[in-house]
Amino acid sequence: MYSPTFKQKLHAHGWLILINAILAMLISARYFQFLPEFPSEPKALIFMVVGIWGQMTLFAALIGLISIPFLLLPAIPRRGIQALLASVGIIVLFIDTIVFAQYRFHINFVVVDMILAGQIVSFPLITWLMVIGGTVLLFVAQWVTVRRLEKIPAIMKRKLGKKFALLTFAALLATHGIHIWAAANAYQPVTMMKRYLPLFEPATSNKLMRKYGWVDEDAVQRQKAMQVNQNSDLNYPLTPLDTVSVKKPVNIMLIAIDSWRFDTYGPDMSPTIWNMVHQKDSVILNNHLSTGNSTRTGIFGLFYGVPGTYWHAFLANRKAPVMIERLQDMDYDLGIFTAAQLRSPEFNQTVFASIPDLRNGSEGGRPSELDADLTKDWLDWYDNGRDKSKPTFSFLFYDAPHGYDFPDDYAHRFEPMLDTVNYLELNNETDPTTFFNRYKTSVHYVDSLVNKVFKKLEQNGDLDNTLVIITGDHAQELNDNKLNFWGHNGNFTNAQIQVPFMMFGPGVSSAAVTWPRDQISSHEDVVPTIMKNYLGVRNDVKDYSSGEDLLGEPAKRDWVISASYGSYAVVSDNTILEVMNSGDYAYMDKTNRKLDTELNYAQLNEALKQISRFNR
C-alpha cells in the first residue's frame, strides 16, 4: 500500500489549499452580483478582482493551516479531518453568500446569535436538510481530492505553488494599497465595496498619507462626521420632565406585528383590524416609516422616540424610555406580551429595563404557536392578573408574518402558496406570488388573534376607554425592487420600512387631527403623541424625542432617520442616503439604485444633529 512521506503529504495539502482557494473565489464572486450597479471606475474594478483573489486565498490558507498538525495522523482520520475542515469552511462561505444576498451583511457572532433566536430569519427544515446534504457531498468530494492528491498526479509536478503565492502577495498589496488611498480620499466606489468582501479588515494610513499631502481633508472630515458615536454617555431627557396630574388616565394598548407590510392592511388580509379601525373615529397614516428595517431599531424607536442609532448608548447605560418611566410613575399596570424572547435584542436591558418580573417571551415551537401563547396569556392577565383599579398599558408583539407561519389547520388561506419557504431557492427571477400568499395568510392569522383581544376589551367595557395604536416594527420585502432582497434589514426602501399605522380611542378625532395623512410620519412620533396628550407631560417634545405630536399642529417634515444593525439612512420621499458605521455612504433613489446627483447637505446636517442631540 502506498504511504506518502510527511513532505509529500504537506505538498498535497498545499495543493488542496490552492484548489479550495479557487473554489472560494468562484463562490465569493457571487457577493458582487448584489452591487447596486457594476463598477465602471478602474480602481474599483481592480480592487474587486484583487480583493477576491487575496481574501479568498487567505481564507483557504487559514483553514489549511488549522489542518497541518493532523497530517501526522494515519490516513483515514487525517483525510477525514482535512476534508471536514475544508468542507465546513466552504459551506459556511456559501451560506454567508445567502445571508448577504438577503441582508447585505456577513455572518458574525451577533448575527449567529440573532438567527438562533429567530430575530433575523427562521430557516425551515428543508433549508437545513439541503445545507446538510450539500455539506455531505462536499465532504465526499474533498475526501476524494485529498486521496488523489497524495498520489502525486502529473499536474502537481509543475511548480505552481510559488507563482500562486506571489500572485496572492501582489493581490493583497494591491487590495490594501488601493484601500489606503481610497480611505484617505473618501473614494466611495472603493470604500463602499469593502463590505462585499467577507472577513476583510482593510488597512488605512491617513497619518502617513497626510504627511505627504495625499489626503482630501474635507471629504474625510465629512465622512467622519457621519459616523455614529456608539459609546457615548447620555443626556436624556435634555431636561427633567415637567408633569401635571392626569385625573382620569386612559388605558393604552400598543399592538406591533413583526414584518408587517403596508400593503397588507386591508379588508381581505387584516379584516378585524380594518373593520375596527373603520368603525371607530380613527386616524390612519399612509406614509408611516419605521425607525428601522430590523426589530431592534424599529421597536427601539417606537418606545424611545429617538433614532435607532442611539441603541448602543442606551444599552450601555441601561436607560429605560422616559415613556415607560412616566407610565410607572402614574401607577399604570404594565402588561408586556411578546412572541420572541426579550434577551436578543436586549430589550430586557433597554426598552423594558425598569419593569420588574418581566415576561421574557412565549412558549411554542414556531411563530404561530408563540403568537397564540402570548394572546392566551394576555387574555388571562387582563381577566385575572392585572390590578383592575389601575390604568393599564398593554404591549402585544406578534411574530407570525416574520416567519411566514400559521397553524397547519388554519382555514383562511391565500392560494396558491408555498408549502415551505426555502431561502436557497430564492433569486432575482423568483415569482413572489406564492411566497406573498403565504405571507398574507400569516398576517390574516395574526389578525384573527387580535380579534380575540378586541372582543375581550368590548366584553369588559374597556374599548372606548383604551387608546389603541397598531403598527409594525418594520416591513418585509419580497424582491419588490428586483434587487434580490427577500426579507428585511437589507435596505431602507419602503418595501422594508413602510408599515401600517392607525390609532383610535379617547382623544383621537379624525376631523380634529390636522397631520397630513400622506406626509411622512415615523415611529419617533408615538412617544411624544402619548406623552403630551395622555401622560400629562408639559415639556417641549424635543426635550425627550426627535418625533412630533401627531395630535398637535402638523410639522414640516421632508425626511426621517431609519437605522439598522450596521448603518442608518436619511429617508425622504424621493431619496435614501445610507451611511455605514464607518462613515461610508451611498446616495440612492427609492428603489435602492445609485443617484449621481449631489447630496442634500442641509438635510444631512440636520440629521447629524438629530443622531447626536442626546449624547453627553
Coordinates of C-alpha atoms in Angstrom, one line a residue:
M1 CA 0.0 0.0 0.0
Y2 CA 1.3 3.5 -1.0
S3 CA 2.3 5.5 2.1
P4 CA 3.3 9.1 1.4
T5 CA 6.0 10.8 3.4
F6 CA 5.2 13.9 5.5
K7 CA 6.8 16.1 2.9
Q8 CA 4.5 14.5 0.2
K9 CA 1.5 14.9 2.5
L10 CA 2.4 18.6 3.0
H11 CA 2.9 19.1 -0.7
A12 CA -0.5 17.5 -1.3
H13 CA -2.1 19.6 1.4
G14 CA -0.7 22.8 -0.3
W15 CA -2.5 21.8 -3.5
L16 CA -5.7 21.2 -1.5
I17 CA -5.4 24.8 -0.2
L18 CA -4.9 26.0 -3.8
I19 CA -7.9 24.1 -5.1
N20 CA -10.2 25.4 -2.2
A21 CA -8.9 28.9 -2.7
I22 CA -10.0 28.8 -6.4
L23 CA -13.4 27.3 -5.3
A24 CA -13.8 30.1 -2.6
M25 CA -13.0 32.7 -5.3
L26 CA -15.8 31.3 -7.5
I27 CA -18.2 31.3 -4.6
S28 CA -17.3 34.8 -3.4
A29 CA -17.8 36.3 -6.8
R30 CA -21.5 35.9 -6.0
Y31 CA -21.2 38.8 -3.5
F32 CA -20.7 41.3 -6.3
Q33 CA -23.8 40.2 -8.0
F34 CA -25.6 42.3 -5.4
L35 CA -23.9 45.6 -6.1
P36 CA -26.5 48.3 -7.0
E37 CA -24.5 48.7 -10.2
F38 CA -21.4 47.1 -11.5
P39 CA -18.3 49.3 -11.0
S40 CA -17.1 51.2 -14.0
E41 CA -14.2 53.0 -12.3
P42 CA -10.8 51.2 -13.0
K43 CA -9.7 51.4 -9.3
A44 CA -12.9 49.9 -8.2
L45 CA -12.7 47.1 -10.7
I46 CA -9.1 46.3 -9.8
F47 CA -10.0 46.4 -6.1
M48 CA -12.8 43.9 -6.7
V49 CA -10.6 41.4 -8.6
V50 CA -7.5 41.5 -6.4
G51 CA -9.7 41.6 -3.3
I52 CA -11.4 38.4 -4.2
W53 CA -8.1 36.7 -5.1
G54 CA -6.2 37.8 -2.0
Q55 CA -9.0 37.4 0.6
M56 CA -10.2 34.0 -0.6
T57 CA -6.7 32.6 -0.7
L58 CA -6.1 33.8 2.8
F59 CA -9.4 32.2 3.8
A60 CA -8.4 28.8 2.3
A61 CA -4.9 29.1 3.8
L62 CA -6.2 29.8 7.3
I63 CA -8.4 26.6 7.1
G64 CA -5.4 24.7 5.7
L65 CA -3.2 25.9 8.5
I66 CA -5.5 24.5 11.1
S67 CA -5.3 21.1 9.4
I68 CA -1.5 20.8 9.3
P69 CA -1.0 19.2 12.7
F70 CA -3.4 16.5 11.7
L71 CA -1.1 15.4 8.8
L72 CA 0.8 13.3 11.3
L73 CA -2.3 11.0 11.8
P74 CA -2.9 7.8 9.9
A75 CA -4.5 8.1 6.5
I76 CA -8.2 7.7 7.4
P77 CA -8.5 10.2 10.3
R78 CA -6.1 12.5 8.5
R79 CA -8.1 12.6 5.3
G80 CA -11.3 12.9 7.3
I81 CA -10.2 15.9 9.2
Q82 CA -8.7 17.6 6.2
A83 CA -11.9 17.0 4.2
L84 CA -14.2 18.1 7.1
L85 CA -12.4 21.3 7.9
A86 CA -12.2 22.3 4.2
S87 CA -15.9 21.4 3.7
V88 CA -17.1 23.4 6.7
G89 CA -15.1 26.4 5.5
I90 CA -16.6 26.3 2.0
I91 CA -20.1 25.6 3.1
V92 CA -20.0 28.5 5.7
L93 CA -18.8 30.8 2.9
F94 CA -21.7 29.6 0.7
I95 CA -24.2 30.2 3.5
D96 CA -22.7 33.6 4.0
T97 CA -23.5 34.5 0.4
I98 CA -27.1 33.5 1.0
V99 CA -27.3 35.7 4.2
F100 CA -25.6 38.5 2.3
A101 CA -28.0 38.2 -0.6
Q102 CA -30.9 38.9 1.6
Y103 CA -29.5 41.3 4.2
R104 CA -26.3 42.7 2.8
F105 CA -24.2 41.9 5.8
H106 CA -22.0 38.9 6.6
I107 CA -22.3 36.2 9.3
N108 CA -20.7 37.2 12.6
F109 CA -21.2 36.2 16.2
V110 CA -24.0 38.7 16.7
V111 CA -25.8 37.5 13.5
V112 CA -25.5 33.9 14.5
D113 CA -27.0 34.7 17.9
M114 CA -29.9 36.5 16.4
I115 CA -30.5 33.8 13.7
L116 CA -30.6 31.2 16.5
A117 CA -33.0 33.5 18.4
G118 CA -35.2 33.8 15.3
Q119 CA -34.8 37.6 15.2
I120 CA -33.5 37.7 11.6
V121 CA -34.8 34.7 9.8
S122 CA -36.0 31.3 10.8
F123 CA -34.8 28.7 8.4
P124 CA -37.3 25.9 7.7
L125 CA -36.3 22.2 7.8
I126 CA -35.9 21.8 4.0
T127 CA -33.3 24.5 4.1
W128 CA -31.3 22.8 6.8
L129 CA -31.6 19.5 5.0
M130 CA -30.3 21.0 1.8
V131 CA -27.4 22.6 3.7
I132 CA -26.6 19.3 5.5
G133 CA -26.9 17.4 2.2
G134 CA -24.6 19.8 0.4
T135 CA -22.0 19.5 3.3
V136 CA -22.0 15.7 3.0
L137 CA -21.5 15.8 -0.8
L138 CA -18.7 18.4 -0.4
F139 CA -17.1 16.3 2.3
V140 CA -17.0 13.3 -0.1
A141 CA -15.6 15.4 -2.9
Q142 CA -12.9 16.8 -0.5
W143 CA -12.0 13.3 0.7
V144 CA -11.6 12.0 -2.9
T145 CA -9.5 15.1 -3.8
V146 CA -7.1 14.6 -0.8
R147 CA -6.7 10.9 -1.6
R148 CA -5.9 11.6 -5.2
L149 CA -3.5 14.4 -4.4
E150 CA -1.5 12.2 -2.1
K151 CA -0.7 10.0 -5.2
I152 CA 1.1 13.0 -6.7
P153 CA -0.7 13.4 -10.1
A154 CA 1.3 14.8 -13.0
I155 CA 0.0 18.4 -12.6
M156 CA 1.5 18.6 -9.1
K157 CA 5.0 18.2 -10.6
R158 CA 4.6 21.7 -12.1
K159 CA 5.9 24.3 -9.7
L160 CA 2.7 26.5 -9.4
G161 CA 2.7 26.9 -5.7
K162 CA 5.4 29.7 -5.6
K163 CA 3.8 31.5 -8.5
F164 CA 0.3 31.3 -6.9
A165 CA 1.8 32.6 -3.6
L166 CA 3.5 35.5 -5.4
L167 CA 0.3 36.4 -7.2
T168 CA -1.6 36.3 -3.9
F169 CA 1.0 38.5 -2.2
A170 CA 0.7 41.0 -5.0
A171 CA -3.1 40.9 -4.8
L172 CA -3.0 41.6 -1.1
L173 CA -0.6 44.5 -1.6
A174 CA -2.8 45.9 -4.3
T175 CA -6.0 45.5 -2.3
H176 CA -4.8 47.2 0.8
G177 CA -2.8 49.8 -1.2
I178 CA -5.9 50.8 -3.1
H179 CA -7.9 51.0 0.1
I180 CA -5.3 53.1 1.9
W181 CA -5.6 55.7 -1.0
A182 CA -9.4 55.4 -1.1
A183 CA -9.8 55.9 2.7
A184 CA -7.5 59.0 2.5
N185 CA -9.7 60.5 -0.2
A186 CA -13.1 59.1 0.9
Y187 CA -13.3 57.5 -2.5
Q188 CA -16.7 55.9 -2.3
P189 CA -16.5 53.4 -5.3
V190 CA -13.8 51.5 -3.3
T191 CA -14.7 52.2 0.3
M192 CA -18.3 51.1 -0.2
M193 CA -17.2 47.9 -1.9
K194 CA -15.2 46.6 1.0
R195 CA -18.5 45.5 2.7
Y196 CA -18.8 42.9 -0.1
L197 CA -15.6 41.1 1.0
P198 CA -16.1 38.7 4.0
L199 CA -13.6 38.9 6.9
F200 CA -12.0 41.9 5.3
E201 CA -10.1 44.2 7.6
P202 CA -8.8 46.9 5.3
A203 CA -5.6 48.9 6.0
T204 CA -5.6 52.6 6.4
S205 CA -2.8 55.1 6.8
N206 CA -4.2 58.6 6.9
K207 CA -1.4 59.8 9.1
L208 CA 1.3 58.8 6.6
M209 CA -0.8 60.0 3.6
R210 CA -1.4 63.3 5.4
K211 CA 2.4 63.7 5.8
Y212 CA 2.8 63.8 2.0
G213 CA -0.4 65.8 1.4
W214 CA -2.3 63.0 -0.1
V215 CA -5.5 63.3 2.0
D216 CA -8.7 65.0 0.9
E217 CA -9.3 66.6 4.3
D218 CA -12.8 67.9 3.5
A219 CA -14.1 64.6 2.3
V220 CA -12.5 62.7 5.2
Q221 CA -14.0 65.1 7.8
R222 CA -17.4 64.9 6.2
Q223 CA -17.2 61.1 6.3
K224 CA -16.1 61.2 9.9
A225 CA -19.0 63.4 10.9
M226 CA -21.4 60.9 9.6
Q227 CA -20.2 58.1 11.9
V228 CA -22.3 57.2 14.9
N229 CA -20.8 57.5 18.4
Q230 CA -21.8 54.1 19.9
N231 CA -20.1 54.6 23.2
S232 CA -21.4 57.9 24.3
D233 CA -22.9 58.9 27.7
L234 CA -26.4 60.1 27.5
N235 CA -28.1 63.4 28.2
Y236 CA -31.7 62.0 28.1
P237 CA -34.0 63.6 28.6
L238 CA -32.4 67.0 28.0
T239 CA -34.4 68.5 30.9
P240 CA -36.3 66.7 33.7
L241 CA -40.0 66.0 32.9
D242 CA -42.4 68.7 33.8
T243 CA -45.7 66.9 34.5
V244 CA -49.2 67.5 35.7
S245 CA -51.6 65.1 37.3
V246 CA -54.0 63.3 34.9
K247 CA -57.4 63.0 36.6
K248 CA -58.6 60.0 34.6
P249 CA -55.8 58.1 32.8
V250 CA -56.9 56.1 29.8
N251 CA -55.8 52.6 29.1
I252 CA -53.2 52.3 26.4
M253 CA -52.6 49.4 24.0
L254 CA -49.8 49.2 21.5
I255 CA -50.0 46.3 19.1
A256 CA -47.0 45.6 16.9
I257 CA -46.8 43.0 14.2
D258 CA -43.4 41.8 13.2
S259 CA -42.6 42.4 9.5
W260 CA -46.0 43.9 8.6
R261 CA -46.0 45.3 5.1
F262 CA -48.0 48.4 4.4
D263 CA -49.9 46.8 1.5
T264 CA -51.3 44.0 3.7
Y265 CA -53.5 46.2 5.8
G266 CA -57.0 45.8 4.2
P267 CA -60.3 44.0 4.5
D268 CA -59.1 40.8 2.9
M269 CA -55.8 40.3 4.8
S270 CA -56.5 42.0 8.1
P271 CA -60.3 42.2 8.3
T272 CA -60.5 42.5 12.1
I273 CA -58.2 45.5 12.3
W274 CA -59.7 47.0 9.2
N275 CA -63.3 46.8 10.5
M276 CA -62.4 48.0 13.9
V277 CA -60.4 51.0 12.6
H278 CA -63.2 51.9 10.2
Q279 CA -65.9 51.6 12.9
K280 CA -64.1 53.9 15.2
D281 CA -63.1 57.6 14.8
S282 CA -59.6 56.7 13.8
V283 CA -56.5 58.2 12.3
I284 CA -54.8 56.2 9.6
L285 CA -51.4 57.4 8.3
N286 CA -50.5 56.4 4.8
N287 CA -46.8 57.2 4.7
H288 CA -45.6 55.9 8.1
L289 CA -41.9 54.8 8.2
S290 CA -40.3 52.7 10.9
T291 CA -37.2 53.9 12.7
G292 CA -35.5 50.7 11.5
N293 CA -35.5 47.9 9.0
S294 CA -35.0 45.5 11.8
T295 CA -36.8 44.6 15.0
R296 CA -34.1 46.1 17.3
T297 CA -34.2 49.6 15.8
G298 CA -37.9 49.5 15.0
I299 CA -39.1 48.7 18.5
F300 CA -36.4 50.9 20.0
G301 CA -37.7 54.0 18.1
L302 CA -41.3 53.1 18.9
F303 CA -40.6 53.3 22.7
Y304 CA -37.9 55.9 22.9
G305 CA -39.0 58.3 20.2
V306 CA -35.4 58.8 19.0
P307 CA -33.4 57.2 16.1
G308 CA -32.2 53.7 16.4
T309 CA -28.6 55.0 16.2
Y310 CA -28.7 55.5 19.9
W311 CA -29.2 51.8 20.6
H312 CA -25.7 51.1 21.9
A313 CA -25.6 54.1 24.1
F314 CA -28.9 53.3 25.8
L315 CA -27.9 49.6 26.1
A316 CA -24.6 50.6 27.7
N317 CA -26.3 52.9 30.2
R318 CA -29.3 50.5 30.8
K319 CA -31.5 53.5 30.3
A320 CA -35.3 52.8 30.1
P321 CA -37.5 55.1 28.0
V322 CA -39.0 58.1 29.7
M323 CA -42.4 57.0 28.5
I324 CA -42.2 53.7 30.4
E325 CA -40.9 55.6 33.5
R326 CA -43.8 58.0 33.3
L327 CA -46.3 55.2 33.0
Q328 CA -44.8 53.7 36.1
D329 CA -44.9 57.0 37.9
M330 CA -48.6 57.2 37.1
D331 CA -49.0 53.7 38.6
Y332 CA -50.0 52.0 35.3
D333 CA -50.2 48.2 35.4
L334 CA -47.9 47.2 32.6
G335 CA -48.5 44.1 30.5
I336 CA -45.7 43.2 28.1
F337 CA -46.5 40.2 25.9
T338 CA -44.2 39.3 23.1
A339 CA -43.8 36.2 21.0
A340 CA -40.0 36.4 20.8
Q341 CA -37.8 36.4 23.8
L342 CA -36.5 39.8 25.0
R343 CA -32.8 38.9 25.5
S344 CA -31.8 39.2 21.9
P345 CA -32.1 42.0 21.0
E346 CA -31.6 43.1 24.6
F347 CA -35.0 44.7 25.2
N348 CA -34.9 43.5 28.8
Q349 CA -31.9 45.9 29.3
T350 CA -33.2 48.8 27.2
V351 CA -36.9 49.3 26.5
F352 CA -38.2 47.3 29.4
A353 CA -35.2 47.6 31.8
S354 CA -37.2 49.3 34.5
I355 CA -40.0 46.7 34.6
P356 CA -39.7 44.0 37.3
D357 CA -40.7 40.4 36.8
L358 CA -40.7 40.8 33.0
R359 CA -42.4 38.2 30.9
N360 CA -39.5 37.3 28.7
G361 CA -41.2 35.5 25.8
S362 CA -43.7 33.0 24.8
E363 CA -43.8 29.2 24.7
G364 CA -44.1 27.2 21.4
G365 CA -42.1 25.6 18.7
R366 CA -43.0 28.0 15.9
P367 CA -44.1 31.6 15.4
S368 CA -47.8 30.9 15.2
E369 CA -47.7 28.9 18.5
L370 CA -45.8 31.8 20.2
D371 CA -48.4 34.2 19.0
A372 CA -51.2 32.0 20.3
D373 CA -49.5 31.7 23.6
L374 CA -49.0 35.5 24.1
T375 CA -52.7 36.1 23.2
K376 CA -53.8 33.5 25.7
D377 CA -51.5 35.0 28.4
W378 CA -52.7 38.5 27.8
L379 CA -56.4 37.4 28.0
D380 CA -55.6 35.6 31.3
W381 CA -53.7 38.7 32.6
Y382 CA -56.5 41.1 31.5
D383 CA -59.1 39.0 33.3
N384 CA -57.2 37.8 36.4
G385 CA -53.6 39.0 36.5
R386 CA -53.8 42.8 36.5
D387 CA -54.9 45.2 39.1
K388 CA -58.2 46.5 37.8
S389 CA -58.1 49.5 39.9
K390 CA -55.2 50.9 37.9
P391 CA -55.0 52.0 34.3
T392 CA -53.3 49.5 32.0
F393 CA -50.6 49.7 29.4
S394 CA -50.5 46.6 27.1
F395 CA -47.9 45.8 24.5
L396 CA -48.6 42.9 22.3
F397 CA -45.9 42.0 19.8
Y398 CA -46.8 39.3 17.2
D399 CA -44.3 37.3 15.1
A400 CA -46.1 35.0 12.6
P401 CA -45.5 37.2 9.4
H402 CA -41.8 37.3 10.3
G403 CA -41.7 33.5 9.9
Y404 CA -44.5 33.3 7.2
D405 CA -46.2 31.0 9.7
F406 CA -49.7 29.9 10.6
P407 CA -51.2 26.7 12.1
D408 CA -51.4 23.7 9.8
D409 CA -55.1 23.6 10.1
Y410 CA -55.7 27.3 9.6
A411 CA -58.8 27.6 7.4
H412 CA -58.4 31.0 5.7
R413 CA -55.6 30.7 3.1
F414 CA -54.5 32.7 0.1
E415 CA -53.8 30.4 -2.8
P416 CA -51.6 29.3 -4.5
M417 CA -48.9 29.4 -1.8
L418 CA -45.6 27.9 -1.0
D419 CA -45.8 24.9 1.4
T420 CA -42.5 25.9 2.9
V421 CA -40.1 28.8 2.5
N422 CA -36.7 27.7 1.2
Y423 CA -34.3 30.6 1.1
L424 CA -31.8 28.6 -1.0
E425 CA -34.2 28.6 -3.9
L426 CA -34.8 32.4 -3.9
N427 CA -33.2 34.5 -6.6
N428 CA -33.9 37.6 -8.6
E429 CA -36.1 35.7 -11.1
T430 CA -38.3 34.0 -8.5
D431 CA -42.0 34.8 -8.9
P432 CA -43.0 36.2 -5.5
T433 CA -46.8 35.3 -5.8
T434 CA -46.8 32.1 -3.9
F435 CA -44.4 33.5 -1.4
F436 CA -46.6 36.6 -0.9
N437 CA -49.7 34.4 -0.5
R438 CA -48.1 32.5 2.3
Y439 CA -47.1 35.8 3.9
K440 CA -50.7 37.2 3.6
T441 CA -52.1 34.1 5.2
S442 CA -49.7 34.6 8.2
V443 CA -51.0 38.3 8.5
H444 CA -54.6 37.0 8.4
Y445 CA -53.8 34.6 11.2
V446 CA -52.4 37.3 13.5
D447 CA -55.5 39.4 12.7
S448 CA -57.6 36.5 14.0
L449 CA -55.7 36.7 17.3
V450 CA -56.2 40.4 17.5
N451 CA -59.9 39.7 17.1
K452 CA -59.8 37.9 20.5
V453 CA -58.1 40.9 22.1
F454 CA -60.7 43.4 20.8
K455 CA -63.5 41.1 21.9
K456 CA -62.1 41.0 25.4
L457 CA -61.9 44.8 25.5
E458 CA -65.5 45.0 24.3
Q459 CA -66.7 42.4 26.8
N460 CA -65.1 44.3 29.7
G461 CA -66.4 47.6 28.5
D462 CA -62.9 49.0 28.1
L463 CA -62.7 49.5 24.4
D464 CA -64.0 53.1 24.5
N465 CA -61.5 54.0 27.3
T466 CA -58.5 52.5 25.5
L467 CA -56.1 54.3 23.2
V468 CA -55.2 51.7 20.6
I469 CA -52.2 52.1 18.3
I470 CA -51.5 49.4 15.7
T471 CA -48.3 49.2 13.6
G472 CA -45.4 47.0 12.5
D473 CA -41.8 47.0 13.8
H474 CA -40.6 47.1 10.1
A475 CA -41.8 45.8 6.8
Q476 CA -40.8 42.7 4.7
E477 CA -39.5 42.9 1.2
L478 CA -40.4 40.3 -1.4
N479 CA -37.9 41.4 -4.1
D480 CA -40.1 44.5 -4.7
N481 CA -37.3 46.4 -6.4
K482 CA -35.8 43.5 -8.3
L483 CA -32.5 43.6 -6.5
N484 CA -32.9 40.2 -4.9
F485 CA -33.8 41.4 -1.4
W486 CA -36.1 38.9 0.4
G487 CA -36.9 39.9 4.0
H488 CA -35.7 42.9 5.9
N489 CA -32.6 44.5 7.3
G490 CA -31.1 44.8 3.8
N491 CA -32.0 48.3 2.7
F492 CA -34.2 51.3 3.5
T493 CA -36.7 51.3 0.7
N494 CA -40.4 51.5 1.5
A495 CA -40.6 47.7 1.0
Q496 CA -38.6 47.3 4.2
I497 CA -39.5 50.3 6.4
Q498 CA -43.1 51.4 5.4
V499 CA -45.6 49.9 7.8
P500 CA -49.3 50.4 8.5
F501 CA -50.2 52.8 11.3
M502 CA -53.5 53.6 12.8
M503 CA -54.8 54.8 16.2
F504 CA -58.2 55.2 17.8
G505 CA -59.6 55.8 21.2
P506 CA -60.1 58.7 23.6
G507 CA -58.8 62.0 22.3
V508 CA -58.5 60.7 18.7
S509 CA -60.7 62.5 16.3
S510 CA -60.2 62.1 12.5
A511 CA -61.8 65.5 11.9
A512 CA -59.6 67.3 14.5
V513 CA -56.3 65.7 13.6
T514 CA -54.6 68.0 11.1
W515 CA -51.5 65.9 10.4
P516 CA -51.5 65.3 6.6
R517 CA -52.3 61.6 6.1
D518 CA -49.8 61.3 3.2
Q519 CA -46.9 63.2 4.8
I520 CA -44.1 61.2 6.3
S521 CA -44.7 60.1 9.8
S522 CA -42.4 58.0 11.9
H523 CA -42.2 55.6 14.9
E524 CA -40.5 58.5 16.6
D525 CA -43.8 60.3 16.8
V526 CA -45.6 57.7 19.0
V527 CA -43.8 58.7 22.2
P528 CA -44.4 62.5 22.0
T529 CA -48.0 61.8 21.0
I530 CA -48.7 59.6 24.1
M531 CA -46.6 61.7 26.5
K532 CA -48.1 65.1 25.5
N533 CA -51.8 64.0 25.2
Y534 CA -52.2 61.2 27.7
L535 CA -49.5 61.2 30.3
G536 CA -49.5 64.9 31.4
V537 CA -46.0 65.8 30.2
R538 CA -45.7 69.6 29.5
N539 CA -42.1 69.7 28.2
D540 CA -41.4 70.6 24.6
V541 CA -41.3 67.2 22.9
K542 CA -37.7 67.9 21.7
D543 CA -36.6 67.5 25.3
Y544 CA -37.1 63.8 25.1
S545 CA -37.8 62.9 21.5
S546 CA -36.9 63.6 17.9
G547 CA -40.5 63.0 16.9
E548 CA -43.7 65.1 16.6
D549 CA -47.0 65.1 18.3
L550 CA -49.4 63.5 15.7
L551 CA -52.4 65.0 17.5
G552 CA -50.9 68.5 17.5
E553 CA -50.1 71.0 14.8
P554 CA -48.5 69.4 11.8
A555 CA -44.8 69.9 11.4
K556 CA -43.0 70.3 8.1
R557 CA -41.1 67.1 7.6
D558 CA -39.1 66.2 4.5
W559 CA -37.2 63.2 5.8
V560 CA -36.8 60.8 8.7
I561 CA -34.0 58.6 10.0
S562 CA -34.2 54.9 9.9
A563 CA -31.5 52.6 11.3
S564 CA -30.2 49.0 11.1
Y565 CA -27.5 46.9 12.8
G566 CA -24.7 48.4 10.8
S567 CA -26.0 51.6 9.2
Y568 CA -28.6 54.3 9.2
A569 CA -30.4 56.2 6.5
V570 CA -31.8 59.6 5.9
V571 CA -35.0 58.8 4.0
S572 CA -37.1 61.3 2.1
D573 CA -40.0 60.9 -0.3
N574 CA -37.5 60.6 -3.2
T575 CA -34.1 59.7 -1.9
I576 CA -32.2 57.4 0.5
L577 CA -28.8 58.4 2.0
E578 CA -27.5 55.2 3.6
V579 CA -24.5 55.7 5.9
M580 CA -22.4 52.8 7.2
N581 CA -20.9 52.7 10.7
S582 CA -17.5 53.6 9.0
G583 CA -19.0 56.8 7.6
D584 CA -19.1 55.4 4.1
Y585 CA -22.3 56.3 2.3
A586 CA -24.4 55.7 -0.7
Y587 CA -26.9 58.1 -2.2
M588 CA -29.8 56.3 -3.8
D589 CA -33.3 56.6 -5.2
K590 CA -36.3 54.9 -3.6
T591 CA -35.6 51.7 -5.4
N592 CA -32.1 51.5 -3.9
R593 CA -30.3 52.4 -7.1
K594 CA -27.4 54.9 -7.1
L595 CA -28.0 58.6 -7.8
D596 CA -25.4 60.8 -9.4
T597 CA -26.9 64.0 -8.0
E598 CA -25.2 65.9 -5.2
L599 CA -26.2 65.2 -1.6
N600 CA -28.6 67.4 0.2
Y601 CA -26.1 68.7 2.7
A602 CA -28.6 70.9 4.6
Q603 CA -30.7 67.8 5.2
L604 CA -27.7 65.8 6.2
N605 CA -26.5 68.4 8.7
E606 CA -29.9 68.3 10.4
A607 CA -29.8 64.5 10.6
L608 CA -26.3 64.6 12.1
K609 CA -27.7 66.9 14.8
Q610 CA -30.5 64.5 15.5
I611 CA -28.3 61.5 16.0
S612 CA -26.1 63.3 18.5
R613 CA -28.6 65.6 20.4
F614 CA -29.0 63.2 23.3
N615 CA -25.3 62.4 23.7
R616 CA -23.4 64.0 26.5

